[in-house]
Amino acid sequence: QVQLVESGGGLVQAGGSLRLSCAASGRIFRDYEMGWFRQAPGKQREFVAGIRWSGGGTTNYETSVKGRFTISRDNAKNTVYLQMNSLKTEDTAVYYCVARPAPFGTWDYWGQGTQVTVSS
């Protein structure tokens, strides 16, 4: 089992920045991929960013956040981060930390979510 706990959400003005953290515990295997999803009101959950837990930490991003968001990891702390810059009102959502066996496993593990609200 893998447990994920997010922190760092909040209210920020458009153009501002926030950093989300995800503390992972339990059976985190080296071949896992960690990531972030988000869900805005009335919309489906969507993938935001992912990073491989081992090796070079290959990353991938949803198109609308490329160049603005950066996912990173600290293996010693079992923590994944999402640095969000140049935030837009459309980034408002609940952000979830997720984990899966890489590269083709399902996103079986989810955190409880943290609210990010971007005001105009």
PDB file of N, CA and C in Angstrom, residues 19-20 22 34 36 49-53 57 59 61 69-75 79-83:
ATOM      1  N   ARG A  19       3.597  26.222  -4.519  1.00  0.00           N
ATOM      2  CA  ARG A  19       4.284  24.938  -4.593  1.00  0.00           C
ATOM      3  C   ARG A  19       3.510  23.920  -3.787  1.00  0.00           C
ATOM      4  N   LEU A  20       3.106  22.853  -4.449  1.00  0.00           N
ATOM      5  CA  LEU A  20       2.440  21.739  -3.788  1.00  0.00           C
ATOM      6  C   LEU A  20       3.472  20.681  -3.421  1.00  0.00           C
ATOM      7  N   CYS A  22       3.865  16.540  -1.870  1.00  0.00           N
ATOM      8  CA  CYS A  22       3.196  15.256  -1.674  1.00  0.00           C
ATOM      9  C   CYS A  22       4.163  14.338  -0.943  1.00  0.00           C
ATOM     10  N   MET A  34       5.246   8.910 -10.098  1.00  0.00           N
ATOM     11  CA  MET A  34       4.429   9.791  -9.268  1.00  0.00           C
ATOM     12  C   MET A  34       3.867  10.900 -10.140  1.00  0.00           C
ATOM     13  N   TRP A  36       0.577  14.263 -10.635  1.00  0.00           N
ATOM     14  CA  TRP A  36      -0.484  15.140 -10.151  1.00  0.00           C
ATOM     15  C   TRP A  36      -1.620  15.146 -11.163  1.00  0.00           C
ATOM     16  N   ALA A  49       0.890  16.370 -14.469  1.00  0.00           N
ATOM     17  CA  ALA A  49       2.322  16.140 -14.627  1.00  0.00           C
ATOM     18  C   ALA A  49       2.701  14.820 -13.973  1.00  0.00           C
ATOM     19  N   GLY A  50       3.794  14.213 -14.464  1.00  0.00           N
ATOM     20  CA  GLY A  50       4.267  12.966 -13.897  1.00  0.00           C
ATOM     21  C   GLY A  50       5.777  12.915 -13.876  1.00  0.00           C
ATOM     22  N   ILE A  51       6.340  12.094 -12.981  1.00  0.00           N
ATOM     23  CA  ILE A  51       7.789  11.949 -12.878  1.00  0.00           C
ATOM     24  C   ILE A  51       8.117  10.537 -12.422  1.00  0.00           C
ATOM     25  N   ARG A  52       9.114   9.943 -13.073  1.00  0.00           N
ATOM     26  CA  ARG A  52       9.561   8.622 -12.664  1.00  0.00           C
ATOM     27  C   ARG A  52      10.324   8.726 -11.351  1.00  0.00           C
ATOM     28  N   TRP A  53      10.089   7.748 -10.471  1.00  0.00           N
ATOM     29  CA  TRP A  53      10.696   7.800  -9.138  1.00  0.00           C
ATOM     30  C   TRP A  53      12.187   7.497  -9.184  1.00  0.00           C
ATOM     31  N   GLY A  57      14.552  10.472 -13.558  1.00  0.00           N
ATOM     32  CA  GLY A  57      13.328  11.175 -13.216  1.00  0.00           C
ATOM     33  C   GLY A  57      12.647  11.778 -14.427  1.00  0.00           C
ATOM     34  N   THR A  59      10.153  13.231 -16.887  1.00  0.00           N
ATOM     35  CA  THR A  59       8.928  13.965 -16.593  1.00  0.00           C
ATOM     36  C   THR A  59       8.043  14.086 -17.825  1.00  0.00           C
ATOM     37  N   TYR A  61       4.216  16.379 -19.024  1.00  0.00           N
ATOM     38  CA  TYR A  61       3.270  17.420 -18.622  1.00  0.00           C
ATOM     39  C   TYR A  61       2.086  17.489 -19.566  1.00  0.00           C
ATOM     40  N   PHE A  69       4.527  24.933 -15.058  1.00  0.00           N
ATOM     41  CA  PHE A  69       4.594  24.017 -13.912  1.00  0.00           C
ATOM     42  C   PHE A  69       5.847  23.155 -14.023  1.00  0.00           C
ATOM     43  N   THR A  70       6.416  22.810 -12.870  1.00  0.00           N
ATOM     44  CA  THR A  70       7.568  21.924 -12.830  1.00  0.00           C
ATOM     45  C   THR A  70       7.357  20.882 -11.745  1.00  0.00           C
ATOM     46  N   ILE A  71       7.462  19.617 -12.128  1.00  0.00           N
ATOM     47  CA  ILE A  71       7.366  18.541 -11.159  1.00  0.00           C
ATOM     48  C   ILE A  71       8.781  18.088 -10.813  1.00  0.00           C
ATOM     49  N   SER A  72       9.004  17.791  -9.538  1.00  0.00           N
ATOM     50  CA  SER A  72      10.313  17.335  -9.102  1.00  0.00           C
ATOM     51  C   SER A  72      10.134  16.376  -7.928  1.00  0.00           C
ATOM     52  N   ARG A  73      11.221  15.728  -7.549  1.00  0.00           N
ATOM     53  CA  ARG A  73      11.127  14.770  -6.451  1.00  0.00           C
ATOM     54  C   ARG A  73      12.362  14.872  -5.580  1.00  0.00           C
ATOM     55  N   ASP A  74      12.189  14.466  -4.320  1.00  0.00           N
ATOM     56  CA  ASP A  74      13.285  14.345  -3.378  1.00  0.00           C
ATOM     57  C   ASP A  74      13.191  12.929  -2.823  1.00  0.00           C
ATOM     58  N   ASN A  75      13.987  12.033  -3.387  1.00  0.00           N
ATOM     59  CA  ASN A  75      13.881  10.634  -3.000  1.00  0.00           C
ATOM     60  C   ASN A  75      14.206  10.417  -1.527  1.00  0.00           C
ATOM     61  N   THR A  79       9.266  12.623  -1.232  1.00  0.00           N
ATOM     62  CA  THR A  79       8.357  13.736  -1.482  1.00  0.00           C
ATOM     63  C   THR A  79       8.431  14.171  -2.936  1.00  0.00           C
ATOM     64  N   VAL A  80       7.272  14.474  -3.483  1.00  0.00           N
ATOM     65  CA  VAL A  80       7.158  14.997  -4.841  1.00  0.00           C
ATOM     66  C   VAL A  80       6.589  16.402  -4.751  1.00  0.00           C
ATOM     67  N   TYR A  81       7.071  17.272  -5.613  1.00  0.00           N
ATOM     68  CA  TYR A  81       6.641  18.668  -5.604  1.00  0.00           C
ATOM     69  C   TYR A  81       6.038  19.052  -6.947  1.00  0.00           C
ATOM     70  N   LEU A  82       5.170  20.031  -6.904  1.00  0.00           N
ATOM     71  CA  LEU A  82       4.668  20.653  -8.130  1.00  0.00           C
ATOM     72  C   LEU A  82       4.792  22.158  -7.947  1.00  0.00           C
ATOM     73  N   GLN A  83       5.779  22.730  -8.608  1.00  0.00           N
ATOM     74  CA  GLN A  83       5.958  24.176  -8.599  1.00  0.00           C
ATOM     75  C   GLN A  83       5.092  24.774  -9.698  1.00  0.00           C
TER      76      GLN A  83
END
